[in-house]
Every structure is written in C-alpha cells, then in structure tokens.
Tab-separated table of C-alpha atoms in Angstrom:
chain	number	residue	atom	x	y	z
N	186	UNK	CA	-12.626	-17.307	-7.862
N	187	UNK	CA	-14.265	-13.935	-8.287
N	188	UNK	CA	-17.949	-13.097	-8.433
N	189	UNK	CA	-19.225	-10.522	-10.904
N	190	UNK	CA	-22.845	-10.582	-9.785
N	191	UNK	CA	-24.914	-7.426	-9.723
N	192	UNK	CA	-25.117	-7.373	-5.878
N	193	UNK	CA	-21.321	-7.556	-5.684
N	194	UNK	CA	-20.945	-4.636	-8.070
N	195	UNK	CA	-23.463	-2.619	-6.062
N	196	UNK	CA	-21.548	-3.393	-2.876
N	197	UNK	CA	-18.326	-2.282	-4.514
N	198	UNK	CA	-19.889	0.989	-5.632
N	199	UNK	CA	-21.010	1.501	-2.044
N	200	UNK	CA	-17.383	1.189	-0.965
N	201	UNK	CA	-16.413	3.899	-3.409
N	202	UNK	CA	-19.050	6.216	-1.970
N	203	UNK	CA	-18.103	5.461	1.620
N	204	UNK	CA	-14.399	5.893	0.963
N	205	UNK	CA	-14.623	9.076	-1.078
N	206	UNK	CA	-12.742	12.205	0.091
N	207	UNK	CA	-14.260	14.505	2.651
N	208	UNK	CA	-14.643	12.086	5.550
N	209	UNK	CA	-13.141	14.552	7.973
N	210	UNK	CA	-9.790	12.870	8.445
N	211	UNK	CA	-7.018	14.895	9.996
N	212	UNK	CA	-4.591	16.523	7.596
N	213	UNK	CA	-0.824	16.216	7.688
N	214	UNK	CA	1.436	19.283	8.000
N	215	UNK	CA	1.691	19.209	4.184
N	216	UNK	CA	-2.089	19.469	3.861
N	217	UNK	CA	-2.458	15.845	2.776
N	218	UNK	CA	-5.182	13.608	4.143
N	219	UNK	CA	-4.567	11.062	6.852
N	220	UNK	CA	-6.233	7.773	5.949
N	221	UNK	CA	-9.113	6.317	7.896
N	222	UNK	CA	-9.944	2.636	8.322
N	223	UNK	CA	-9.189	0.274	5.443
N	224	UNK	CA	-10.237	-3.225	4.433
N	225	UNK	CA	-7.497	-5.805	4.109
N	226	UNK	CA	-8.193	-9.241	2.757
N	227	UNK	CA	-6.519	-12.371	1.562
N	228	UNK	CA	-3.793	-14.792	2.303
N	229	UNK	CA	-2.370	-15.147	-1.191
N	230	UNK	CA	0.546	-17.540	-1.414
N	231	UNK	CA	1.142	-16.552	-5.057
N	232	UNK	CA	1.766	-12.892	-5.882
N	233	UNK	CA	-0.018	-13.339	-9.227
N	234	UNK	CA	-3.275	-14.083	-7.407
N	235	UNK	CA	-2.861	-10.949	-5.283
N	236	UNK	CA	-2.150	-8.964	-8.442
N	237	UNK	CA	-5.186	-10.431	-10.206
N	238	UNK	CA	-7.560	-9.631	-7.364
N	239	UNK	CA	-6.156	-6.102	-7.056
N	240	UNK	CA	-6.755	-5.632	-10.762
N	241	UNK	CA	-10.351	-6.870	-10.359
N	242	UNK	CA	-11.032	-4.260	-7.689
N	243	UNK	CA	-9.386	-1.472	-9.670
N	244	UNK	CA	-11.449	-2.277	-12.751
N	245	UNK	CA	-14.556	-1.806	-10.602
N	246	UNK	CA	-13.426	1.658	-9.543
N	247	UNK	CA	-11.797	0.768	-6.235
N	248	UNK	CA	-8.189	1.805	-5.700
N	249	UNK	CA	-6.430	-1.194	-4.194
N	250	UNK	CA	-2.870	-2.426	-3.751
N	251	UNK	CA	-1.138	-5.584	-2.597
N	252	UNK	CA	1.885	-6.158	-0.393
N	253	UNK	CA	3.823	-9.017	1.158
N	254	UNK	CA	3.280	-9.530	4.864
N	255	UNK	CA	5.934	-10.619	7.336
N	256	UNK	CA	4.803	-14.238	7.124
N	257	UNK	CA	5.529	-14.266	3.384
N	258	UNK	CA	1.950	-14.273	2.103
N	259	UNK	CA	0.344	-11.417	0.177
N	260	UNK	CA	-2.595	-9.282	1.227
N	261	UNK	CA	-4.736	-6.755	-0.641
N	262	UNK	CA	-5.834	-3.494	0.986
N	263	UNK	CA	-8.382	-0.915	-0.148
N	264	UNK	CA	-10.776	1.761	1.095
N	265	UNK	CA	-10.638	4.853	3.287
N	266	UNK	CA	-13.498	4.808	5.815
N	267	UNK	CA	-14.313	7.385	8.464
N	268	UNK	CA	-15.271	4.719	11.031
N	269	UNK	CA	-14.547	1.080	11.723
N	270	UNK	CA	-18.256	0.282	11.535
N	271	UNK	CA	-18.481	1.633	7.982
N	272	UNK	CA	-15.463	-0.382	6.916
N	273	UNK	CA	-16.822	-3.549	8.497
N	274	UNK	CA	-20.267	-3.062	6.943
N	275	UNK	CA	-18.730	-2.717	3.470
N	276	UNK	CA	-16.528	-5.767	4.038
N	277	UNK	CA	-19.489	-7.860	5.208
N	278	UNK	CA	-21.366	-6.982	2.023
N	279	UNK	CA	-18.443	-8.224	-0.041
N	280	UNK	CA	-18.321	-11.435	1.995
N	281	UNK	CA	-22.073	-11.927	1.540
N	282	UNK	CA	-21.657	-11.455	-2.209
N	283	UNK	CA	-18.779	-13.954	-2.165
N	284	UNK	CA	-16.297	-11.536	-3.637
N	285	UNK	CA	-13.979	-11.984	-0.640
N	286	UNK	CA	-13.722	-14.761	1.898
N	287	UNK	CA	-12.063	-13.046	4.832
N	288	UNK	CA	-10.991	-9.604	5.931
N	289	UNK	CA	-9.158	-7.484	8.467
N	290	UNK	CA	-10.104	-3.906	9.355
N	291	UNK	CA	-6.874	-1.920	9.392
N	292	UNK	CA	-6.979	1.019	11.842
N	293	UNK	CA	-5.698	4.483	10.885
N	294	UNK	CA	-2.784	4.345	13.324
N	295	UNK	CA	-1.528	0.883	12.406
N	296	UNK	CA	2.166	0.627	11.589
N	297	UNK	CA	2.568	-2.368	9.307
N	298	UNK	CA	6.377	-2.473	9.120
N	299	UNK	CA	8.197	-0.483	11.791
N	300	UNK	CA	11.640	-2.069	11.880
N	301	UNK	CA	13.983	-4.032	9.606
N	302	UNK	CA	13.626	-7.792	9.661
N	303	UNK	CA	15.401	-9.674	12.376
N	304	UNK	CA	14.823	-12.443	14.863
N	305	UNK	CA	11.150	-12.634	15.796
N	306	UNK	CA	10.004	-10.204	13.073
N	307	UNK	CA	6.807	-12.093	12.285
N	308	UNK	CA	3.704	-10.122	13.266
N	309	UNK	CA	0.820	-11.803	15.109
N	310	UNK	CA	-2.302	-12.620	13.102
N	311	UNK	CA	-4.740	-9.713	13.075
N	312	UNK	CA	-8.505	-9.581	13.285
N	313	UNK	CA	-9.762	-11.972	10.610
N	314	UNK	CA	-13.242	-13.293	10.051
N	315	UNK	CA	-13.598	-17.048	10.431
N	316	UNK	CA	-13.135	-17.920	6.793
N	317	UNK	CA	-11.799	-21.454	6.407
N	318	UNK	CA	-9.558	-20.751	3.409
N	319	UNK	CA	-7.953	-17.889	1.560
N	320	UNK	CA	-9.065	-16.672	-1.840
N	321	UNK	CA	-6.410	-18.598	-3.745
N	322	UNK	CA	-6.845	-21.859	-1.865
N	323	UNK	CA	-3.699	-21.586	0.230
N	324	UNK	CA	-3.990	-22.300	3.928
N	325	UNK	CA	-4.635	-19.344	6.178
N	326	UNK	CA	-3.942	-18.786	9.854
N	327	UNK	CA	-7.278	-20.506	10.522
N	328	UNK	CA	-6.005	-23.736	8.938
N	329	UNK	CA	-2.809	-23.531	10.932
N	330	UNK	CA	-4.639	-23.508	14.227
N	331	UNK	CA	-4.209	-19.904	15.297
N	332	UNK	CA	-7.954	-19.381	15.759
N	333	UNK	CA	-10.126	-22.414	16.422
N	334	UNK	CA	-12.630	-20.947	18.848
N	335	UNK	CA	-15.148	-19.947	16.171
N	336	UNK	CA	-14.577	-16.292	17.023
N	337	UNK	CA	-12.514	-13.569	15.457
N	338	UNK	CA	-8.893	-13.502	16.503
N	339	UNK	CA	-7.989	-10.556	18.661
N	340	UNK	CA	-6.321	-7.750	16.767
N	341	UNK	CA	-2.947	-6.441	17.792
N	342	UNK	CA	-2.973	-3.557	20.200
N	343	UNK	CA	-2.726	-0.134	18.486
N	344	UNK	CA	0.789	1.199	18.502
N	345	UNK	CA	1.446	4.513	20.222
N	346	UNK	CA	1.360	7.652	18.099
N	347	UNK	CA	4.660	8.495	16.434
N	348	UNK	CA	6.126	11.778	15.334
N	349	UNK	CA	6.233	12.549	11.629
N	350	UNK	CA	10.031	12.328	11.625
N	351	UNK	CA	9.715	8.732	12.795
N	352	UNK	CA	7.097	8.140	10.118
N	353	UNK	CA	9.597	9.059	7.415
N	354	UNK	CA	11.879	6.279	8.648
N	355	UNK	CA	8.936	3.886	8.818
N	356	UNK	CA	8.005	4.772	5.221
N	357	UNK	CA	11.562	3.927	4.159
N	358	UNK	CA	11.513	0.580	5.959
N	359	UNK	CA	8.097	-0.159	4.449
N	360	UNK	CA	9.441	0.578	0.958
N	361	UNK	CA	12.314	-1.850	1.551
N	362	UNK	CA	9.810	-4.615	2.291
N	363	UNK	CA	8.566	-4.357	-1.303
N	364	UNK	CA	12.005	-5.028	-2.807
N	365	UNK	CA	11.908	-8.125	-5.012
N	366	UNK	CA	8.140	-8.035	-5.533
N	367	UNK	CA	6.978	-7.758	-9.155
N	368	UNK	CA	4.583	-4.861	-9.421
N	369	UNK	CA	1.835	-3.915	-11.871
N	370	UNK	CA	-0.836	-1.285	-11.325
N	371	UNK	CA	-4.265	-0.829	-12.878
N	372	UNK	CA	-4.400	-3.772	-15.282
N	373	UNK	CA	-3.710	-3.143	-18.950
N	374	UNK	CA	-4.978	0.441	-18.923
N	375	UNK	CA	-2.256	1.868	-16.717
N	376	UNK	CA	-0.343	4.744	-18.288
N	377	UNK	CA	3.446	4.839	-18.448
N	378	UNK	CA	4.885	5.976	-15.144
N	379	UNK	CA	1.859	4.985	-13.077
N	380	UNK	CA	3.554	1.901	-11.646
N	381	UNK	CA	6.228	3.916	-9.872
N	382	UNK	CA	3.765	6.470	-8.495
N	383	UNK	CA	1.337	3.707	-7.530
N	384	UNK	CA	4.096	1.971	-5.604
N	385	UNK	CA	5.038	5.017	-3.519
N	386	UNK	CA	1.343	5.726	-2.979
N	387	UNK	CA	0.902	2.198	-1.607
N	388	UNK	CA	3.852	2.647	0.772
N	389	UNK	CA	2.459	5.908	2.111
N	390	UNK	CA	-0.982	4.337	2.378
N	391	UNK	CA	0.472	1.642	4.647
N	392	UNK	CA	1.914	4.487	6.727
N	393	UNK	CA	-1.520	6.125	7.036
N	394	UNK	CA	-1.105	8.993	4.589
N	395	UNK	CA	-2.886	9.569	1.290
N	396	UNK	CA	-0.732	11.253	-1.350
N	397	UNK	CA	-1.730	12.196	-4.926
N	398	UNK	CA	-2.079	9.473	-7.545
N	399	UNK	CA	0.370	10.579	-10.249
N	400	UNK	CA	4.058	11.410	-9.921
N	401	UNK	CA	3.450	14.903	-11.334
N	402	UNK	CA	0.831	15.673	-8.662
N	403	UNK	CA	2.990	14.076	-5.977
N	404	UNK	CA	5.778	16.471	-6.955
N	405	UNK	CA	3.439	19.423	-6.476
N	406	UNK	CA	2.510	18.280	-2.952
N	407	UNK	CA	4.683	18.052	0.127
N	408	UNK	CA	7.589	20.313	1.003
N	409	UNK	CA	10.636	20.910	-1.177
N	410	UNK	CA	13.843	19.235	0.035
N	411	UNK	CA	17.402	19.911	-1.076
N	412	UNK	CA	19.311	16.924	-2.402
N	413	UNK	CA	21.946	17.254	0.332
N	414	UNK	CA	19.240	17.310	3.017
N	415	UNK	CA	17.429	14.073	2.145
N	416	UNK	CA	15.882	12.024	4.940
N	417	UNK	CA	14.338	8.564	4.991
N	418	UNK	CA	10.895	8.545	3.412
N	419	UNK	CA	11.418	11.545	1.112
N	420	UNK	CA	10.255	11.109	-2.476
N	421	UNK	CA	12.748	11.607	-5.308
N	422	UNK	CA	11.488	12.720	-8.717
N	423	UNK	CA	13.079	12.248	-12.117
N	424	UNK	CA	12.276	13.438	-15.608
N	425	UNK	CA	13.119	16.040	-18.204
N	426	UNK	CA	11.543	18.944	-16.299
N	427	UNK	CA	9.223	19.776	-13.418
N	428	UNK	CA	6.341	19.649	-15.902
N	429	UNK	CA	7.443	16.303	-17.273
N	430	UNK	CA	8.010	13.998	-14.291
N	431	UNK	CA	8.503	10.424	-15.482
N	432	UNK	CA	9.661	8.551	-12.392
N	433	UNK	CA	9.532	8.620	-8.592
N	434	UNK	CA	11.071	6.599	-5.778
N	435	UNK	CA	11.406	6.574	-1.981
N	436	UNK	CA	14.688	7.565	-0.338
N	437	UNK	CA	15.872	4.938	2.176
N	438	UNK	CA	19.192	6.430	3.290
N	439	UNK	CA	22.874	6.068	2.348
N	440	UNK	CA	22.297	7.563	-1.093
N	441	UNK	CA	19.808	4.859	-2.105
N	442	UNK	CA	16.155	4.806	-3.071
N	443	UNK	CA	13.532	2.116	-3.697
N	444	UNK	CA	11.430	2.263	-6.849
N	445	UNK	CA	9.395	0.345	-9.430
N	446	UNK	CA	11.594	0.517	-12.557
N	447	UNK	CA	8.962	-0.278	-15.204
N	448	UNK	CA	5.778	-2.306	-15.651
N	449	UNK	CA	6.028	-5.852	-14.389
N	450	UNK	CA	9.610	-5.590	-13.103
N	451	UNK	CA	10.589	-6.242	-9.508
N	452	UNK	CA	10.765	-3.385	-7.039
N	453	UNK	CA	14.476	-2.608	-6.624
N	454	UNK	CA	17.035	-0.421	-4.844
N	455	UNK	CA	19.151	2.017	-6.857
N	456	UNK	CA	21.748	4.667	-6.074
N	457	UNK	CA	20.735	8.302	-6.409
N	458	UNK	CA	24.070	9.108	-8.027
N	459	UNK	CA	23.749	6.496	-10.798
N	460	UNK	CA	24.427	8.224	-14.085
N	461	UNK	CA	20.861	8.138	-15.411
N	462	UNK	CA	19.210	9.228	-12.170
N	463	UNK	CA	21.767	11.928	-11.527
N	464	UNK	CA	21.153	13.424	-14.977
N	465	UNK	CA	17.374	13.297	-14.683
N	466	UNK	CA	16.943	14.300	-11.034
N	467	UNK	CA	14.271	17.032	-10.781
N	468	UNK	CA	13.805	17.398	-7.031
N	469	UNK	CA	12.627	15.865	-3.766
N	470	UNK	CA	9.569	16.303	-1.603
N	471	UNK	CA	8.899	15.565	2.068
N	472	UNK	CA	5.448	14.661	3.392
N	473	UNK	CA	6.375	13.932	7.004
N	474	UNK	CA	7.868	16.836	8.977
C-alpha cells in the first residue's frame, strides 16, 4: 500500500521544508499562525487505514492527522504551504512516487464543518485528481460517477471570511464531529498526553489556525479565560499544576467539552463539572477573539 522508495522519502522531506514556519502567514490576535494551503488525501472507508497512513507520514517527519468527512469516509491532511502551487507541486511528487493516489488542496479559508448535522449536510466532492481508487481500495467519488469527464472536479467555492467569534463556534462543531472516532497520534513513540493535545491541534488546524503541539505549550498561548466566561471553542486544561498539564479538551457549550481520553480510546464528550475534571481543572485559553 505504501512506498518507501528513496524518491518518495526525498519528496516527503521537500514537504517538510516547504511547510516549515516562516511562510508569511497572517497571525491571529493571539499571535498564533494562520495556516496556509494543505494537502488532503484519501477516501479511507476503514479508520484503521487512515490511522496507519497518518502514522507513516508522521514517522517520516510530516505532521499529519485524519478526520471523518460528512460522507462517512476518512481523509488525511498535512502540510502548511504559502501558495497553492507549492502545495500542488508537493502533492504531485507524492503521486509520482506512488505514496498517494489522489489529493485535494485545502485552501486557508476553508471551513470543513460549519454547522451541526441535519438534512442535506453532505458536502460536495472537492477538487480531486483523477485517481481511480482510494488508498485502501474502497470506492471513491470517481467510482460513484461524480467525475467522469477525465478532468478534476470543481472545488467548492470559498466561504466568506468569518469573525473570530464565529470561528470559536465552528471549532466546537468541528470537535463534535470527531466524537466516536478512535484516536492515536504519532505511532508507538507518542508520549502520554500527546493524544489529547494532538486532537485539539487537529481541530484547530481544520479551522485554519496552528496552535502549539503539546498541552503545556497550548496553555501558555492564547488568552486566559475565566471558567464562568467560557465560550465555544475555548480549550480547557487539566492537571496537577500549570507546570504539569496532563490533559486538554475543547469546550462545546452547556458545560461540556470534547476530548481524547487516552491512547486508542474514542473521542468523547464529558461534563466540565465531573468530579475528576473539576478537581484537576487548571484553566482555559481562548485563541479566537
């Protein structure tokens, strides 16, 4: 399924160089970087295949994450490119080296999940290359007849810019879409507590904002928020002290937050005032103003 040839590794290292910090992206009010273009690939029917491919990328030095799309299949996203051309060039190298079979260039202003599910919540197929099948052998939109012209499908129109207050709500709705998905980050070398911070990082990534990698660094960023002033999208931190953060989750309203409990377990919703979380609550941070 995966190629480990030297050209593929070289192409992957090129992605790391192209997606390294300092691309001139606009900063958020909290001083955090707005993400540029990203590469999204796959139509994984089985979450284990999405997890395995994500792990393959991470072991090659590329920070990647997977998520479940509105049509029920899983996709993997990675990279932070200053321009669409740079993202496409990197993706084409990976296709040529047979590491991936299809891709979508995600724009910086794309809102993946804006509203709760309801009638007609399925999103249209985005801009995919004309790959006949997905990486895990499941049928893609191509097989189902959504693009039979031999050309790339047209991407959805960019959504209008939204205020940061709206983005907090979008981050909360995005977090809710992960509920029920088993999550593992970074293969077997992940340290304790990285799953929960990796999860919230993935949610913010889908909302166009890059936040620090570890829960301790995430706690140091953003703006302090009082517990009685929580808004959708705020991050909640737990541990024994501010210097010993052990867990983080995303507030989704009504006294609830979404989090990755421990390695390999499903993403779940918990109440902020549950005994354990109430005793270990350290503070909250806001990244969208």
